[in-house]
mmCIF file of C-alpha atoms and ligand atoms in Angstrom:
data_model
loop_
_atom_site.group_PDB
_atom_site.id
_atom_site.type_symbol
_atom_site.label_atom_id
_atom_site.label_comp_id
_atom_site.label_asym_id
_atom_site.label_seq_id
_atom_site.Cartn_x
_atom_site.Cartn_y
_atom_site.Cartn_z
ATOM 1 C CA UNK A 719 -13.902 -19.046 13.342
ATOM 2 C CA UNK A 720 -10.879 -20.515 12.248
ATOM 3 C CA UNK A 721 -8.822 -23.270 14.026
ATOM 4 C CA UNK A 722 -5.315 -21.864 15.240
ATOM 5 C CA UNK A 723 -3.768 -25.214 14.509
ATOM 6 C CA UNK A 724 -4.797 -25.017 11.077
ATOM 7 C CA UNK A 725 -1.317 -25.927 8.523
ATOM 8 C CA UNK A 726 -2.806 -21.898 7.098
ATOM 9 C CA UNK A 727 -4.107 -20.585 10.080
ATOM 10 C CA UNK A 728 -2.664 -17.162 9.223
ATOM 11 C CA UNK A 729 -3.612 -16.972 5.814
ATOM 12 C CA UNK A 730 -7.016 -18.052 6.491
ATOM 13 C CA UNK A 731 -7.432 -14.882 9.167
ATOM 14 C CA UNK A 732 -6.379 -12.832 5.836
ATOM 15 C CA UNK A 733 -8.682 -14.094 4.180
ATOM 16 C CA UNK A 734 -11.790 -13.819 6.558
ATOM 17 C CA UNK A 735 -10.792 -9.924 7.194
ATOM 18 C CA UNK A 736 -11.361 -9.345 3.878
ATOM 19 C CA UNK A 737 -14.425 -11.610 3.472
ATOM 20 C CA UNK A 738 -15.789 -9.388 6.419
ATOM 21 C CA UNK A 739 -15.012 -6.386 4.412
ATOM 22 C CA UNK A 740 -17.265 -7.425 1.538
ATOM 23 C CA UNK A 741 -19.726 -8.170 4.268
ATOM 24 C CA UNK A 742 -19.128 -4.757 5.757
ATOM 25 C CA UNK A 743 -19.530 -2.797 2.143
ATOM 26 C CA UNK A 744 -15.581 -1.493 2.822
ATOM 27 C CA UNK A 745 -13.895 -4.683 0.027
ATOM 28 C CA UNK A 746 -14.942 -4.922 -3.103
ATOM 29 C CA UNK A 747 -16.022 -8.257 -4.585
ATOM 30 C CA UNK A 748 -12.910 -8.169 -6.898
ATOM 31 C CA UNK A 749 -10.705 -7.178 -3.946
ATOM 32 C CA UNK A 750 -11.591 -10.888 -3.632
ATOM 33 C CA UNK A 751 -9.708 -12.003 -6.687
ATOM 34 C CA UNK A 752 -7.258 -9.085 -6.091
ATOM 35 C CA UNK A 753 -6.072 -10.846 -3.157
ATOM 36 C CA UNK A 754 -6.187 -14.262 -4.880
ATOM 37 C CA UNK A 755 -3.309 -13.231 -7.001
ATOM 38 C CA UNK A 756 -1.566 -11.798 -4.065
ATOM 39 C CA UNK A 757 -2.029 -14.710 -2.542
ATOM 40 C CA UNK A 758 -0.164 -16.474 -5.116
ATOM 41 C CA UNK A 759 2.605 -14.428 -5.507
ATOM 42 C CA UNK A 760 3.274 -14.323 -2.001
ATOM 43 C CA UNK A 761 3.439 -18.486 -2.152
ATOM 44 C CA UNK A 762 6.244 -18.068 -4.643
ATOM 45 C CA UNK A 763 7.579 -15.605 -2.185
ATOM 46 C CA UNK A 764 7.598 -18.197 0.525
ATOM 47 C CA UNK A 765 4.773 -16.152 2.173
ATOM 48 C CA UNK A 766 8.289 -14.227 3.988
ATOM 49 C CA UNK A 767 9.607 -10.753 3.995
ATOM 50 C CA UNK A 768 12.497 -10.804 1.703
ATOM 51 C CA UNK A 769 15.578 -8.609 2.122
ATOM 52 C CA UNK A 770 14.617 -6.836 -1.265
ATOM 53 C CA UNK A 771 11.164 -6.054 0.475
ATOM 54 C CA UNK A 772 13.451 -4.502 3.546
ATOM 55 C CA UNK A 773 15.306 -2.098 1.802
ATOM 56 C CA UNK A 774 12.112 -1.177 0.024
ATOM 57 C CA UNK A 775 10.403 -0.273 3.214
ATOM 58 C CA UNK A 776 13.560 1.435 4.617
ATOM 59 C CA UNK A 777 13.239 3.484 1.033
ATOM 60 C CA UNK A 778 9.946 4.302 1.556
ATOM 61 C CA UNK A 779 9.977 5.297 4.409
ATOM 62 C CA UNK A 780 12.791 7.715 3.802
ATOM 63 C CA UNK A 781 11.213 9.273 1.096
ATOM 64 C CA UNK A 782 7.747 9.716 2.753
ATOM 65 C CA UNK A 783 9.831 11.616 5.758
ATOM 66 C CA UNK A 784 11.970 14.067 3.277
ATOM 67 C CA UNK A 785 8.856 14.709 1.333
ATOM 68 C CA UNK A 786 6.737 18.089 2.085
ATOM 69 C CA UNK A 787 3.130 16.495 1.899
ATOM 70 C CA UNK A 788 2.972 12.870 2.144
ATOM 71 C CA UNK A 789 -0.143 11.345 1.611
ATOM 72 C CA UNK A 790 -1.608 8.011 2.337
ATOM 73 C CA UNK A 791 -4.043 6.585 -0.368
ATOM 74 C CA UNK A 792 -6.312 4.130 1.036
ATOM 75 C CA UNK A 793 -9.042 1.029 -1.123
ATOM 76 C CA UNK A 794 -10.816 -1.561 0.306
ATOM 77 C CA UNK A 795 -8.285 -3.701 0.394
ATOM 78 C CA UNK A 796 -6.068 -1.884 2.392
ATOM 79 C CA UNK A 797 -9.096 -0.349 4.734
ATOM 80 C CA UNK A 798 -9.585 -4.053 5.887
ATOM 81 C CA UNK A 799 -6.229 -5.464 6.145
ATOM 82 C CA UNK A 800 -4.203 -2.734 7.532
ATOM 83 C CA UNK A 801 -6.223 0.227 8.566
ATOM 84 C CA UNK A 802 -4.519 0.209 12.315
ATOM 85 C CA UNK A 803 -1.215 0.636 10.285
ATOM 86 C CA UNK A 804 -2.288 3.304 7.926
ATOM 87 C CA UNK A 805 -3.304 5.731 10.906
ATOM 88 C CA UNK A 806 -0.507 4.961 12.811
ATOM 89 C CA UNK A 807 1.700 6.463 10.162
ATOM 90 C CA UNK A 808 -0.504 8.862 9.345
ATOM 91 C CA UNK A 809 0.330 10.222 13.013
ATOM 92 C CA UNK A 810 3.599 9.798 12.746
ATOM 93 C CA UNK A 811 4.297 11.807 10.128
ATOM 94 C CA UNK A 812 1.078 14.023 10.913
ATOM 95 C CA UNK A 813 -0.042 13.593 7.321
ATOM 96 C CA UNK A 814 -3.445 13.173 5.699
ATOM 97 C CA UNK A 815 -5.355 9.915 4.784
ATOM 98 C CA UNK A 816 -7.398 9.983 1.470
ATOM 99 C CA UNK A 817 -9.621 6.773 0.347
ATOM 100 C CA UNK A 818 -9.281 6.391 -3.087
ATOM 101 C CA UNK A 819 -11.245 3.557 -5.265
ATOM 102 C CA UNK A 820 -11.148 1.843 -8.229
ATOM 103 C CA UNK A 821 -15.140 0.436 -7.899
ATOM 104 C CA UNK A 822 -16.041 4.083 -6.375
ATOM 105 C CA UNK A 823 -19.114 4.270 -5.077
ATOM 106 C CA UNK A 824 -20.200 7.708 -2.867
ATOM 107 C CA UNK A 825 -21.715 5.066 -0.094
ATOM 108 C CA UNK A 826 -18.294 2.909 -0.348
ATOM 109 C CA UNK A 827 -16.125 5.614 0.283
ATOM 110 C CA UNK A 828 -18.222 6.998 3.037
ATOM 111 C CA UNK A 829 -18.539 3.443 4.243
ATOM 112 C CA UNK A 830 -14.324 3.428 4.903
ATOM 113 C CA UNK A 831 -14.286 6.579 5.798
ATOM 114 C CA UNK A 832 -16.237 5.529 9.031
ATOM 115 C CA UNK A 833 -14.759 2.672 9.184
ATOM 116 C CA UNK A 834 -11.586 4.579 10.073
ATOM 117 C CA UNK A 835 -13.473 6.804 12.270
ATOM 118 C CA UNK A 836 -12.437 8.375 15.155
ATOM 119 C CA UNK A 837 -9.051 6.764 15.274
ATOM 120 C CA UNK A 838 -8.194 8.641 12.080
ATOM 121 C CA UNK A 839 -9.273 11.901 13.469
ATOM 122 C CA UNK A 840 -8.528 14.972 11.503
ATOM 123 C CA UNK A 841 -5.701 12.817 9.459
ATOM 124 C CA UNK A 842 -9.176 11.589 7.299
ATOM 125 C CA UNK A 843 -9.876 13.908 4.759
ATOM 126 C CA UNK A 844 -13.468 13.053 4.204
ATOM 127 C CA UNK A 845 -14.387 13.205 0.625
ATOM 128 C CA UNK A 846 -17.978 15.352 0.896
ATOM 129 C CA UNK A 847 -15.554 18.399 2.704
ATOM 130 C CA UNK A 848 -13.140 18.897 0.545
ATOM 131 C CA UNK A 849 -12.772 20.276 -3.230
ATOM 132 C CA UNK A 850 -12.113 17.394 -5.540
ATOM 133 C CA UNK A 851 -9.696 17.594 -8.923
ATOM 134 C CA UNK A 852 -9.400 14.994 -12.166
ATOM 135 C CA UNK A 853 -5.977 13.561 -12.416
ATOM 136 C CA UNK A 854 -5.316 13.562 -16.280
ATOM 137 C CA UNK A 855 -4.780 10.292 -17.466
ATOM 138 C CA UNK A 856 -6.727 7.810 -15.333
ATOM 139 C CA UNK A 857 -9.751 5.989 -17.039
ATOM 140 C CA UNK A 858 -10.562 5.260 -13.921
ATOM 141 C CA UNK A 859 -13.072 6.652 -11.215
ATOM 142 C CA UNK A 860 -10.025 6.664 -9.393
ATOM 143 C CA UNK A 861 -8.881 9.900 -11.148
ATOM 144 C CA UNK A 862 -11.115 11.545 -8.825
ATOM 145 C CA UNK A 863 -9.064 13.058 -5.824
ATOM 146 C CA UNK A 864 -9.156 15.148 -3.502
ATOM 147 C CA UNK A 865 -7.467 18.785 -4.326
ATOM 148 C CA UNK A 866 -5.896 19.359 -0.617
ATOM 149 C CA UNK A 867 -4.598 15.305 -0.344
ATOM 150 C CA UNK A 868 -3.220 13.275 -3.532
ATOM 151 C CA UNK A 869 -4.109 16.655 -5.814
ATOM 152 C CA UNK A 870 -1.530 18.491 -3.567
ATOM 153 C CA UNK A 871 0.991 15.446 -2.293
ATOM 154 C CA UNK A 872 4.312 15.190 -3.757
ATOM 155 C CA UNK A 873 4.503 11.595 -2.299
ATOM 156 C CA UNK A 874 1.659 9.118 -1.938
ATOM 157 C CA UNK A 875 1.710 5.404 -0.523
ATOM 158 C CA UNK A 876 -0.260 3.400 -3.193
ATOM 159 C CA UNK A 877 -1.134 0.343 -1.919
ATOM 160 C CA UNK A 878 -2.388 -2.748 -4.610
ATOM 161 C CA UNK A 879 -3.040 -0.603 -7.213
ATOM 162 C CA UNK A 880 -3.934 -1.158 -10.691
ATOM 163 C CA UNK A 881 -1.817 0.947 -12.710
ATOM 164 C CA UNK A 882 -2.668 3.774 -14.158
ATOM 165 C CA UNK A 883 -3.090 5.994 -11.771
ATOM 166 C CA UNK A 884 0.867 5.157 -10.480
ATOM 167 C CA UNK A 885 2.006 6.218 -13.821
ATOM 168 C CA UNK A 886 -0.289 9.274 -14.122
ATOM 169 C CA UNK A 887 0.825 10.452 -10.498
ATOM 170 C CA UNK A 888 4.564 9.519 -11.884
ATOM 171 C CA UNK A 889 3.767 11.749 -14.438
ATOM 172 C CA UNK A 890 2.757 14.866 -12.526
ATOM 173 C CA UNK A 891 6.116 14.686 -10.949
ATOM 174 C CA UNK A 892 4.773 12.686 -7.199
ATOM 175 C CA UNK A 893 7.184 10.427 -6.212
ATOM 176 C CA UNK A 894 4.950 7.047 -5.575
ATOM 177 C CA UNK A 895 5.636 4.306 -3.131
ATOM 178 C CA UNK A 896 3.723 1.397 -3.859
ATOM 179 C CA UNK A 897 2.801 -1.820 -1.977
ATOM 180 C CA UNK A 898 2.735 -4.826 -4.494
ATOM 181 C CA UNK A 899 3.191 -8.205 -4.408
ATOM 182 C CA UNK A 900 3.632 -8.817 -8.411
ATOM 183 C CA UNK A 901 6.484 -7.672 -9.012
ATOM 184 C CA UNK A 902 5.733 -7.482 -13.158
ATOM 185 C CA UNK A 903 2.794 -5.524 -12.749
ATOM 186 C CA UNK A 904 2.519 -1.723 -14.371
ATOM 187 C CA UNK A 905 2.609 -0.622 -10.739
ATOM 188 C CA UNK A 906 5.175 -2.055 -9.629
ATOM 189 C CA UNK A 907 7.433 -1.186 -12.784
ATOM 190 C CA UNK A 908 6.260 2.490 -12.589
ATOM 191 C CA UNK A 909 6.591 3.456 -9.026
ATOM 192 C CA UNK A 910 9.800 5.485 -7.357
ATOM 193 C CA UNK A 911 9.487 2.397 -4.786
ATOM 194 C CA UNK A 912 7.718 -1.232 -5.184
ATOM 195 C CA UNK A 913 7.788 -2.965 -2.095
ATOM 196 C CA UNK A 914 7.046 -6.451 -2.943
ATOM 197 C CA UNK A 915 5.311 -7.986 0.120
ATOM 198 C CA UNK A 916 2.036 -8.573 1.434
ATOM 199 C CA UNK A 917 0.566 -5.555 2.737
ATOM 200 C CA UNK A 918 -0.316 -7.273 6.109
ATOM 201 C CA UNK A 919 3.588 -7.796 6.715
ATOM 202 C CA UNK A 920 5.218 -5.062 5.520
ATOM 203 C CA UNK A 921 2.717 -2.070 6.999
ATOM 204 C CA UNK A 922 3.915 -2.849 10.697
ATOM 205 C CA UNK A 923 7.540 -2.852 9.353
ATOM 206 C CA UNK A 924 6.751 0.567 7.348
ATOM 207 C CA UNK A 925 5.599 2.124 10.409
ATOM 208 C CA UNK A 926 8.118 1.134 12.889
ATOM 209 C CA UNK A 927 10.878 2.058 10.402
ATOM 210 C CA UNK A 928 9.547 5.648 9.687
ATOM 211 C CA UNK A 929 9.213 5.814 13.657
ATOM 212 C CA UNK A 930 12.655 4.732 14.091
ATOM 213 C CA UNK A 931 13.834 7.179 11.050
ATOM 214 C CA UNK A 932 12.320 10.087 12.014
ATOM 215 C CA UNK A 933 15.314 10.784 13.987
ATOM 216 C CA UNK A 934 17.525 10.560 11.471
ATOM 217 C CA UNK A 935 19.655 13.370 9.838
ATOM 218 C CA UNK A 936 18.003 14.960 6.428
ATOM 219 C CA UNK A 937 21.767 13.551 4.815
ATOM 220 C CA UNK A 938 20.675 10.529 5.794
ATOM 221 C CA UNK A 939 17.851 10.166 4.654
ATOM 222 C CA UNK A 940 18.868 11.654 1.168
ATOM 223 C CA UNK A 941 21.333 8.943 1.156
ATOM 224 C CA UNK A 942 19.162 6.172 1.615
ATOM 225 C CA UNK A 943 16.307 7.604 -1.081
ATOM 226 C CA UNK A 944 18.875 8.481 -3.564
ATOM 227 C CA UNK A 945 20.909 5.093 -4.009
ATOM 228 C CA UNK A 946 17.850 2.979 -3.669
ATOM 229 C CA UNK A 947 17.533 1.269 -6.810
ATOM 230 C CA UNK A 948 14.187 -0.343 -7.759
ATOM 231 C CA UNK A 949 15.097 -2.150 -11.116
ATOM 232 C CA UNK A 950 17.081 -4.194 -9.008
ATOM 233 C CA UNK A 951 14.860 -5.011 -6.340
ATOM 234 C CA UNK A 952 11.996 -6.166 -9.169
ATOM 235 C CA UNK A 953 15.043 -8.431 -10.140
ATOM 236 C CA UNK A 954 15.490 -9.649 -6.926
ATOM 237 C CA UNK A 955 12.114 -10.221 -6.227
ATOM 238 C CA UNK A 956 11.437 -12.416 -9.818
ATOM 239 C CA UNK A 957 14.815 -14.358 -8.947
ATOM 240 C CA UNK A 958 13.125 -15.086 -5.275
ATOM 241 C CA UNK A 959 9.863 -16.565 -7.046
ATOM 242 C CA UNK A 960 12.199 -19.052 -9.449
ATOM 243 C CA UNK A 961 14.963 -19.706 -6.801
ATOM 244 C CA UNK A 962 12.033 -20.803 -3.764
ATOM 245 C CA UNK A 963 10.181 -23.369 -5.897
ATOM 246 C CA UNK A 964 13.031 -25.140 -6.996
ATOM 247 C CA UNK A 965 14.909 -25.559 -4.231
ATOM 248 C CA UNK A 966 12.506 -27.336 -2.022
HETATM 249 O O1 PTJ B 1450 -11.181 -1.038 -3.287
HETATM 250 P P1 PTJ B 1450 -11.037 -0.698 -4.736
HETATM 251 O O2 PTJ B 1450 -12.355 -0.475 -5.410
HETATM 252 O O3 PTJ B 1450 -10.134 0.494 -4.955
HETATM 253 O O4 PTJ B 1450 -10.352 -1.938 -5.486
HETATM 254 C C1 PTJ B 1450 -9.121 -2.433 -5.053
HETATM 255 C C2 PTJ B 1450 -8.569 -3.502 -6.013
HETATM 256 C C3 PTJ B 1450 -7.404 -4.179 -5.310
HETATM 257 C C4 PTJ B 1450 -9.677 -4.520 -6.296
HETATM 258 C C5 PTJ B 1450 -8.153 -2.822 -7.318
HETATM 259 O O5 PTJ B 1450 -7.187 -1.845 -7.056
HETATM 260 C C6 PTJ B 1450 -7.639 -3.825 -8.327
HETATM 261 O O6 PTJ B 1450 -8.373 -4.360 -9.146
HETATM 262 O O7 PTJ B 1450 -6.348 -4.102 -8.237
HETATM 263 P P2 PTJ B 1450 -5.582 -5.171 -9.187
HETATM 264 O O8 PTJ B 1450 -5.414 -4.615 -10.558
HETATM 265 O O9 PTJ B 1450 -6.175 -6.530 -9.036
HETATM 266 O O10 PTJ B 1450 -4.141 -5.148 -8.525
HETATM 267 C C7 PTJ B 1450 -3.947 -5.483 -7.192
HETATM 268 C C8 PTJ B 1450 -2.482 -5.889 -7.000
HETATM 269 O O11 PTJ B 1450 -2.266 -6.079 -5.612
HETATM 270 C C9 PTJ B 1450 -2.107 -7.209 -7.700
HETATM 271 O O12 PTJ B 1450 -0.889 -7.056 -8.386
HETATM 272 C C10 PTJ B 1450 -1.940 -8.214 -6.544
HETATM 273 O O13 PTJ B 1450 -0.912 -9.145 -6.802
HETATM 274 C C11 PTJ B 1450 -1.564 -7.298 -5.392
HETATM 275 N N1 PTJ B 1450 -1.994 -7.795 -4.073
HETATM 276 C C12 PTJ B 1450 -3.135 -8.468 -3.780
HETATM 277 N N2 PTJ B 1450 -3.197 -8.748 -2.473
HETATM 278 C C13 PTJ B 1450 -2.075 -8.235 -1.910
HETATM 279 C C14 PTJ B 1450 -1.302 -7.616 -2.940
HETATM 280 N N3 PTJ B 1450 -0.142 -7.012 -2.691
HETATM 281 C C15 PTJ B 1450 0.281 -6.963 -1.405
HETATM 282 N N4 PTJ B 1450 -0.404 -7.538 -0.379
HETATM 283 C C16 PTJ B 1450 -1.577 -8.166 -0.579
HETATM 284 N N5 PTJ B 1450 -2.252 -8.727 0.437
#
């Protein structure tokens, strides 16, 4: 167990939910290294949530609540960080959960997928039930979906991707909001929305914002997706990394 006094307390607790997820067969041992970058990124960052990374979330979730069949992609990264978070939204904006993986395995998936259990209820669209379809352009396992989730969605939550599949989704005309914390990856340059922060502080923000913006008028909401501009907030982001190193 780790100390609560300890200088990284927090980012220690990150780091032993994921080692549990190895140990529970939900991570994968590169989600290990995955996070490792992350991890650096996010020291650059400050280890904060960065206005840029605000009005990504208040994007996001603006888009994911004018679409007509959000969908929530899940790995096994995301399964052990933030699964609490995932569901909640998922009920929020009573849309489905799919697990999608880059190291697929039948046993893995199955392995999340009852990891998310019961809470998920009928949100989970369990992989053996439903039809799959290939996404062209993935050379990936990943291109594997499911025909009624990401087949069908015209806006899925990506969360630390590795490419590919963002720009083959792009392609296919879904609008994709992904959660990144390297702000020069292919993800984040490809997707409608990049929000550059670490997954485990930005899902509570995503969920209480689409709570709070359900509410809002469709106008609204139109207004927010349609000026949000995410060239600029990959700028901002970079210019965060350079500016928080050198002025300390
Ligand atoms: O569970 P699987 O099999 O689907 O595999 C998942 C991983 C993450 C291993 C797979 O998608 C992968 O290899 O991803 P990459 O190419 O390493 O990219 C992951 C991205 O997520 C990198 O750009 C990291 O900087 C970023 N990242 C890592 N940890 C976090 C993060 N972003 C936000 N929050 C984090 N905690």
């Amino acid at each position: 167990m780790t100390d609560p006094n300890h200088p990284r307390y927090f980012s220690l607790v990150v780091r032993e939910k994921l080692t549990n997820g190895v140990r529970l067969g939900i991570t994968s041992i590169s989600g290990l290294i995955a996070h490792g970058r992350g991890e650096a990124f996010d020291y650059l960052l400050g280890e904060r949530t960065h206005p840029f990374a605000k009005s990504a979330v208040n994007a996001a979730a603006a888009f994911l609540l004018l679409s007509e069949k959000p969908v929530l992609s899940l790995n096994g990264n995301a399964a052990a960080l933030s699964s609490a978070y995932f569901i909640k939204i998922a009920k929020i904006l009573d849309c489905p959960l799919e697990v999608n993986l880059y190291h697929h395995s039948k046993k893995r998936v199955e392995t999340i997928e009852n990891f998310l259990g019961e809470k998920a209820g009928r949100h989970l669209l369990k992989s053996s039930k439903y039809e799959k379809m290939v996404i062209p352009g993935i050379a990936s396992r990943r291109k594997i979906t499911i025909r009624e989730g990401i087949g069908k969605a015209d806006c899925v939550l990506v969360p630390l991707e590795d490419g590919d599949r963002c720009r083959a989704m792009t392609a296919m005309g879904k609008t994709v909001i992904a959660i990144d914390l390297n702000p020069l990856s292919r993800t984040a340059r490809s997707a409608r929305v990049t929000i550059i922060d670490n997954i485990v502080r930005c899902m509570p923000q995503l969920a209480l914002k689409i709570a709070e913006m359900k509410k809002f008028p469709r106008s609204r909401l139109e207004k927010i997706s349609k000026n949000y501009d995410n060239r600029l907030v990959i700028k901002q982001a970079l210019k965060a990394m350079c500016y928080h190193k050198n002025n300390e």
